[in-house]
Coordinates of C-alpha atoms in Angstrom, one line a residue:
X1060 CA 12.6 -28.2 -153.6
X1061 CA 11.4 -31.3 -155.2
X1062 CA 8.8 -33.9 -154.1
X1063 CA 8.4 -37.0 -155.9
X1064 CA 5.0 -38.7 -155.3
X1065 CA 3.8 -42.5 -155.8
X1066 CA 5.7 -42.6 -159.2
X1067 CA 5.1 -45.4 -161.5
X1068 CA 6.1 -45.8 -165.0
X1069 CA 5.2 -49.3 -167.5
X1070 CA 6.7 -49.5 -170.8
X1071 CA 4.2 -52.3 -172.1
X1072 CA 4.4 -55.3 -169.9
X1073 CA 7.3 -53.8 -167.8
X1074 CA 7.6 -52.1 -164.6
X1075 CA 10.5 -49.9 -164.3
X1076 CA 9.0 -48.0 -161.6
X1077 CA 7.0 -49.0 -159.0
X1078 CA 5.8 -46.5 -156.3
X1079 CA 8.1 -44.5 -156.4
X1080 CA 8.5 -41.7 -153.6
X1081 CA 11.2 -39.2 -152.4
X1082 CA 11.7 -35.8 -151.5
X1083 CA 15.2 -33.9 -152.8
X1084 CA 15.5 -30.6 -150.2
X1085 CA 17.6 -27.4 -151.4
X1086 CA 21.4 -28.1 -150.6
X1087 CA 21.6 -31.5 -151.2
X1088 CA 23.3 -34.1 -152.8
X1089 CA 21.4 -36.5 -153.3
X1090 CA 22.0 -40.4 -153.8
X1091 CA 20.4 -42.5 -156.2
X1092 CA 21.8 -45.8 -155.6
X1093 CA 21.0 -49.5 -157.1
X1094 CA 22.3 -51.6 -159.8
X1095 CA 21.8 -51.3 -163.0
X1096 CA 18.1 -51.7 -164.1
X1097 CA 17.1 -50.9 -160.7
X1098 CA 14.6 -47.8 -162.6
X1099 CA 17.4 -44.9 -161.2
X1100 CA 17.7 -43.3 -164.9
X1101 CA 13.5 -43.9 -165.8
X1102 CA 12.8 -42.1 -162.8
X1103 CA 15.7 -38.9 -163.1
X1104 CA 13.9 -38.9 -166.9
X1105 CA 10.2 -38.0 -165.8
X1106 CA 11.8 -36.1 -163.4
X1107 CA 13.7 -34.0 -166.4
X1108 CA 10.4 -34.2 -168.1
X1109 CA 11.5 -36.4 -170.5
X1110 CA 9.8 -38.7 -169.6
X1111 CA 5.9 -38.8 -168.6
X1112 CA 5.0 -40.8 -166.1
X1113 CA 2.3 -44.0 -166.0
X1114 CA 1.1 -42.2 -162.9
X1115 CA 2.1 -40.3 -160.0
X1116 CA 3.2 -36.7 -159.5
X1117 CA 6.7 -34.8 -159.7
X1118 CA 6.4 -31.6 -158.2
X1119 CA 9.5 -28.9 -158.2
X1120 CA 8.9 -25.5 -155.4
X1121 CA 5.2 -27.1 -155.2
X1122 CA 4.3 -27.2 -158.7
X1123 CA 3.1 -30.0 -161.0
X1124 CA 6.1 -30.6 -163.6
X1125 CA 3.4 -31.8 -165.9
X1126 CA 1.4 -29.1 -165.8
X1127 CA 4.1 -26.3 -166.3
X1128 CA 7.1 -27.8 -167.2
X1129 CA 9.1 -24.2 -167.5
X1130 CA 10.4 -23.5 -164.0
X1131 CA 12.3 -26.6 -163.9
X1132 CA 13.6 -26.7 -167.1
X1133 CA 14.9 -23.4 -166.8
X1134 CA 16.6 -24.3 -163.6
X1135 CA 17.8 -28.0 -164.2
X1136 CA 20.7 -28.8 -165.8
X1137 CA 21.3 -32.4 -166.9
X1138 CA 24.8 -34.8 -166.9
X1139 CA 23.3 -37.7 -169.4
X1140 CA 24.8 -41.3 -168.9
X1141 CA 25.5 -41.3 -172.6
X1142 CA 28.0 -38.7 -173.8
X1143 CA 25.8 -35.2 -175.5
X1144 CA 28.6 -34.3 -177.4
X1145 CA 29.4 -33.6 -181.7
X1146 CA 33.1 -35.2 -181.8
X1147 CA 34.4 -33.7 -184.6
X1148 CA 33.7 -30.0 -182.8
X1149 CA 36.2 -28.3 -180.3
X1150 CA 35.7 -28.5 -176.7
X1151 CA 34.9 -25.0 -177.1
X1152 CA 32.7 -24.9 -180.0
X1153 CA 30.5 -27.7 -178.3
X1154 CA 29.4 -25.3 -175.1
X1155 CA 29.5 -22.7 -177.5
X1156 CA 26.6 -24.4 -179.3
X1157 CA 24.7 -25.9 -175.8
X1158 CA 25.5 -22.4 -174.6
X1159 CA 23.4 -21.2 -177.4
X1160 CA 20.8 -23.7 -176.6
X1161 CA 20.7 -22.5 -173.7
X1162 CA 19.5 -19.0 -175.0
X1163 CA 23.4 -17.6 -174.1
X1164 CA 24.9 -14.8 -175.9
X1165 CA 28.1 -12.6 -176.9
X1166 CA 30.1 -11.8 -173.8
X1167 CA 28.2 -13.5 -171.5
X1168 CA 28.6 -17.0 -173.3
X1169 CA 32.4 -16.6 -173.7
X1170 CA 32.9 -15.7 -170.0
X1171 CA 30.9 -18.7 -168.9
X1172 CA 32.8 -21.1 -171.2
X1173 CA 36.0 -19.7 -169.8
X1174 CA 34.6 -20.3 -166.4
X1175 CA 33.5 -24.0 -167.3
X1176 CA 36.7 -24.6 -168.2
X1177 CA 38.6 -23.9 -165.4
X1178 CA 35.8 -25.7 -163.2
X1179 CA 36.1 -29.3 -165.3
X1180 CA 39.8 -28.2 -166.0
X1181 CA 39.7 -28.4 -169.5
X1182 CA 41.8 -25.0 -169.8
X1183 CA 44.4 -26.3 -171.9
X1184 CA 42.6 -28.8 -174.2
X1185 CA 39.1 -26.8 -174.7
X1186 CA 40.3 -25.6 -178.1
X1187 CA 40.7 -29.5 -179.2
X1188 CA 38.1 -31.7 -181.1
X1189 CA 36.4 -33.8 -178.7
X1190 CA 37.4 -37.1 -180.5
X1191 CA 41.0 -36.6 -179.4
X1192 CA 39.8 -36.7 -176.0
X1193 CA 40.1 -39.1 -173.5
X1194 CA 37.0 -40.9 -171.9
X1195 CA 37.5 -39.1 -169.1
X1196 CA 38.1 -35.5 -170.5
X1197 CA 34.7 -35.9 -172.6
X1198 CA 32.8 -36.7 -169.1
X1199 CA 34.2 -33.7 -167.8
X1200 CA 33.1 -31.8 -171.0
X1201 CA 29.7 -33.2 -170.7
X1202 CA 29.1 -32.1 -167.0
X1203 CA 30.5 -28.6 -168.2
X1204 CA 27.8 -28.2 -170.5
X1205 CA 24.9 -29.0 -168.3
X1206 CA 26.3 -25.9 -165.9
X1207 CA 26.8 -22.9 -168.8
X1208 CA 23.3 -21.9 -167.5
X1209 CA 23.9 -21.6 -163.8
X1210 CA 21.1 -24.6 -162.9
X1211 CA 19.7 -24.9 -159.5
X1212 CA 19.6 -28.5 -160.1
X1213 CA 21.9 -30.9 -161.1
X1214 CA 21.1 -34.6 -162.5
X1215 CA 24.5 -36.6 -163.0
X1216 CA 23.2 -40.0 -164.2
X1217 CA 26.2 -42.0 -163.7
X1218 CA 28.6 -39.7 -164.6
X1219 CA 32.4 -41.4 -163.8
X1220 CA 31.1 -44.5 -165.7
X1221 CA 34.4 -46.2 -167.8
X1222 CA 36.8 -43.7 -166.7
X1223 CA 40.2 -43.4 -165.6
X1224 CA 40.5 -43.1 -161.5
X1225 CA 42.1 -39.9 -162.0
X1226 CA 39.5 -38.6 -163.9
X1227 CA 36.6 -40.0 -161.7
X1228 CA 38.4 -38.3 -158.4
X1229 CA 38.5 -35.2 -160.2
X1230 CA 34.5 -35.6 -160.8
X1231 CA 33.7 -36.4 -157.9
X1232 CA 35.4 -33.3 -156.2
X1233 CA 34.3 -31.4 -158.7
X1234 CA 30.4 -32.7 -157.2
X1235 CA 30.9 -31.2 -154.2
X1236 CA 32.6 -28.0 -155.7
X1237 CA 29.4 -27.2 -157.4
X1238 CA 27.5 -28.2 -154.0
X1239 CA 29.3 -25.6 -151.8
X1240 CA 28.2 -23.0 -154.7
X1241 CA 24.9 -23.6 -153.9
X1242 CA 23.5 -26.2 -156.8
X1243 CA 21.5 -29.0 -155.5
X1244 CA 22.6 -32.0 -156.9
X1245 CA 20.8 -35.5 -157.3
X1246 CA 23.5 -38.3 -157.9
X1247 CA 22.7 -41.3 -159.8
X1248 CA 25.3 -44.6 -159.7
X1249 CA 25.9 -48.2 -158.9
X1250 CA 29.1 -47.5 -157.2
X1251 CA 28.3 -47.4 -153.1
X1252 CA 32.0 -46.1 -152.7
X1253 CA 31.0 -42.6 -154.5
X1254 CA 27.2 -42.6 -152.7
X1255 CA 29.0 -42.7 -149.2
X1256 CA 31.7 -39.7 -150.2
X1257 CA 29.2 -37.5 -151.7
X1258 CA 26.1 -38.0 -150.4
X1259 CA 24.3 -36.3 -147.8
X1260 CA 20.6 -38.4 -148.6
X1261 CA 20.7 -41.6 -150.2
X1262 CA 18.1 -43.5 -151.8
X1263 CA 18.9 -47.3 -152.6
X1264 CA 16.6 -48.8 -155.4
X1265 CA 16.3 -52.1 -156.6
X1266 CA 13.9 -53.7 -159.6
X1267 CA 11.8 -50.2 -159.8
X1268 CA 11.2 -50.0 -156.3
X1269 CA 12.6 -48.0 -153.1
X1270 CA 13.7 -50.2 -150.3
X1271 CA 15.5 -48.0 -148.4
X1272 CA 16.2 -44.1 -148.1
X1273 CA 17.7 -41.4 -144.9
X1274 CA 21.1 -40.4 -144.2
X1275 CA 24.4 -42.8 -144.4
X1276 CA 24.2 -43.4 -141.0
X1277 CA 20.3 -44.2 -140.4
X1278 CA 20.6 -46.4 -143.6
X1279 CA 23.9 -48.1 -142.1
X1280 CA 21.4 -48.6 -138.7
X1281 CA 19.7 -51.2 -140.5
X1282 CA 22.5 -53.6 -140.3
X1283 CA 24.1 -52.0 -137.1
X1284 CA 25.4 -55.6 -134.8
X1285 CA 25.9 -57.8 -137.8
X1286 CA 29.1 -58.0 -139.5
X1287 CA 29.6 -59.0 -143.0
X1288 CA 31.6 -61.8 -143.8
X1289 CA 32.4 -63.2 -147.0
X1290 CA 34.0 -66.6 -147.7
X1291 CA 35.7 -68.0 -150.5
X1292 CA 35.4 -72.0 -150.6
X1293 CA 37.4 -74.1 -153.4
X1294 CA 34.2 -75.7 -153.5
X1295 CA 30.6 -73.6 -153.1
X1296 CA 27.0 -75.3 -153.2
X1297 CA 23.6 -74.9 -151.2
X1298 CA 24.8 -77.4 -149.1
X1299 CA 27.7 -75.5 -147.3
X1300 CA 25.2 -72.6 -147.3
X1301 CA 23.0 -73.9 -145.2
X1302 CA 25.5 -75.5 -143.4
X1303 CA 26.5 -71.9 -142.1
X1304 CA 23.4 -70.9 -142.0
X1305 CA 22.9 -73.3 -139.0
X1306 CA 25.4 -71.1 -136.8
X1307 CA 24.5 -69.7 -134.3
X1308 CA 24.1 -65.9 -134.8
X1309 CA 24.1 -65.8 -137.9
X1310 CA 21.0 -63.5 -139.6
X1311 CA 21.6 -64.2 -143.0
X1312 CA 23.4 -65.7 -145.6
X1313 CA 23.6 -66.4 -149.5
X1314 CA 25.4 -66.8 -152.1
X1315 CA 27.1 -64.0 -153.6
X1316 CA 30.1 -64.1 -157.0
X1317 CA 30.6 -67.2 -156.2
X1318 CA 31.3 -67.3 -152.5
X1319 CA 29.3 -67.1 -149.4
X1320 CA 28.3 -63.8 -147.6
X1321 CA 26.7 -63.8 -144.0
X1322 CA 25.8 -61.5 -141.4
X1323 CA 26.3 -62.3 -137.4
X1324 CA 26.4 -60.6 -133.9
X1325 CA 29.6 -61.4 -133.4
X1326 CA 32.1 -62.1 -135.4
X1327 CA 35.5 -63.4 -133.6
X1328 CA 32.7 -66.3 -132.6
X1329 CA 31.2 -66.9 -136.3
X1330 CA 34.9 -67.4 -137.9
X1331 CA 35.3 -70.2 -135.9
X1332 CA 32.4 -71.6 -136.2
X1333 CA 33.0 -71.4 -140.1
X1334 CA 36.2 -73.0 -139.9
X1335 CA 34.7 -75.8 -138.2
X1336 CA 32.1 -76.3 -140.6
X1337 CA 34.3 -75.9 -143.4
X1338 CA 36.6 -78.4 -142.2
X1339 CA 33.1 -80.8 -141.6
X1340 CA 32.6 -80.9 -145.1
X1341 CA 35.6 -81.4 -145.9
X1342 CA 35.9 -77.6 -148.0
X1343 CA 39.2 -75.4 -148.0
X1344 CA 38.5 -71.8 -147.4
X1345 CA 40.4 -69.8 -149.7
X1346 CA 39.6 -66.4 -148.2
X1347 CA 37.6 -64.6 -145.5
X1348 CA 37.0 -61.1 -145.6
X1349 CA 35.2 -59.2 -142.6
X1350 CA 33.9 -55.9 -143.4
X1351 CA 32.1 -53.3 -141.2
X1352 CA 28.4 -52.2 -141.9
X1353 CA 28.4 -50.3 -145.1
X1354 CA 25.8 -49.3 -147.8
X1355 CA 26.8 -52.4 -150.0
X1356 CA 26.2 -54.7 -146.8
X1357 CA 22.7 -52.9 -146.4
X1358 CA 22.0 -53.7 -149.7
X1359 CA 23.0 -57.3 -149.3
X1360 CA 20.7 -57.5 -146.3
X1361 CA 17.9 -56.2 -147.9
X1362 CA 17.9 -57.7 -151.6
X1363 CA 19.8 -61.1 -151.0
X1364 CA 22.3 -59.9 -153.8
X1365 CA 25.4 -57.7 -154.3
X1366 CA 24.9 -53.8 -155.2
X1367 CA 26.7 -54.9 -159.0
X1368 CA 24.7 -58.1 -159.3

């Protein structure tokens, strides 16, 4: 469906994407994951022909998007970061006018505007001005206006971003709602937890650059036999870091929020190996936390730094 190619894109002296190259299939939701800065919302802007590229191709059922830009515009709706909404309007009267945009008329605007509603469930409060909305009511607005036209794309640039929990679980069901009904879906965020519930592909950037992509499971391959630990010292320095380091099986290990976080082979072994080096240098451990592989501890592995860092 879409086939990103070698992507680059410089704004003066800096690269925000660097080689970039993915393919999104029909059906799928689609992960872009990586801090912020990492290049996610450049690259979903050439993609949305915002955007054009320093070089590289985007190319949607095998054509250029920079050569005929009309398919996928007429088939892509778009969830900006920022909200796209007029505050002082109604719920209502704001798809009515993206609606419009949209080239939607009469009947057939006011049914899908009653349909929208019940999908984002904003039934009761659509006839409300947006500024007495909550932050999470207006995301939900703001996703409902990027489906009036029935897209067969989806872009949700970090759409759950300063919300309520409630809210955010009601997005992110509503995600895979809108995937069942057939609307491929490309997922931007810096949250792993949401990546690993919706995500069927998952592509992890980091400074403009891919450095991992597949399925949960062949990403979560990468870091198979090591288990993450993470330590909490009352005292942390390079010295205690490389202290650990010195274990036996451990991979890796560096300093992350202002703790230590390793990978080993085993790790019933490594936590008492850490005790005894803690206790060598005469550091208390306030906390130890032993996680299984994840995406965040593929991240770790890969960058040196936390997913949020």
């Amino acid at each position: 469906m879409l086939k990103i190619k070698n992507l680059y894109k410089n704004f003066g002296s800096i690269k925000a994407v660097e080689g970039v190259s993915f393919e999104v299939k029909k059906g799928d939701i689609y992960g872009l994951l990586g801090p912020n800065g990492a290049g996610k919302s450049t690259t979903i802007s050439i993609i949305s022909t915002l955007l054009q590229p320093t070089s590289g191709e985007v190319l949607y059922e095998g054509s250029n998007i920079f050569l005929d830009s009309k398919p996928i515009r007429r088939d892509l709706g778009i969830v900006p970061q920022d909200i796209a909404l007029y505050p002082t309007l109604t719920g209502y009267e704001n798809l009515l006018f993206w609606g419009n945009v949209y080239g939607l008329k009469g009947s057939q605007l006011k049914k899908r505007i009653s349909e929208i509603s019940d999908i984002v469930g904003l039934n009761e409060r659509i006839k409300d001005r947006v500024d007495k909305y909550s932050g999470g009511m207006k995301r939900r607005l703001n996703i409902g206006a990027a489906l009036l036209h029935m897209p067969k794309l989806l872009i949700m640039d970090e759409p759950t971003v300063g919300i309520d929990p409630q809210s955010r679980n009601h997005i992110l069901d509503t995600v895979l709602e809108l995937n069942k009904q057939g609307i491929t879906i490309i997922y931007t965020s810096h949250y792993m937890e949401e990546v690993e519930y919706l995500c069927n592909q998952i592509c992890i950037m980091d400074e403009g650059k891919v450095i991992a992509l597949g399925r949960k499971s062949e990403l979560v391959e990468l870091v198979k036999e090591k288990t993450q630990i993470s330590i909490r010292f009352d005292k942390t320095d390079v010295c205690v870091l490389n202290s650990l380091k010195e274990i036996r099986g451990v991979f890796d290990a560096n300093i992350v929020d202002e703790g230590i976080t390793l990978f080993g082979d085993n790790g019933d072994t490594l936590l008492a190996e850490i005790i005894a080096k803690a206790t060598e240098h005469g550091r208390r451990i306030e906390s130890i936390d032993v996680k299984k592989p994840n995406l965040e501890a593929v991240f770790l592995h890969l960058t040196g730094k936390a997913l949020r860092d």
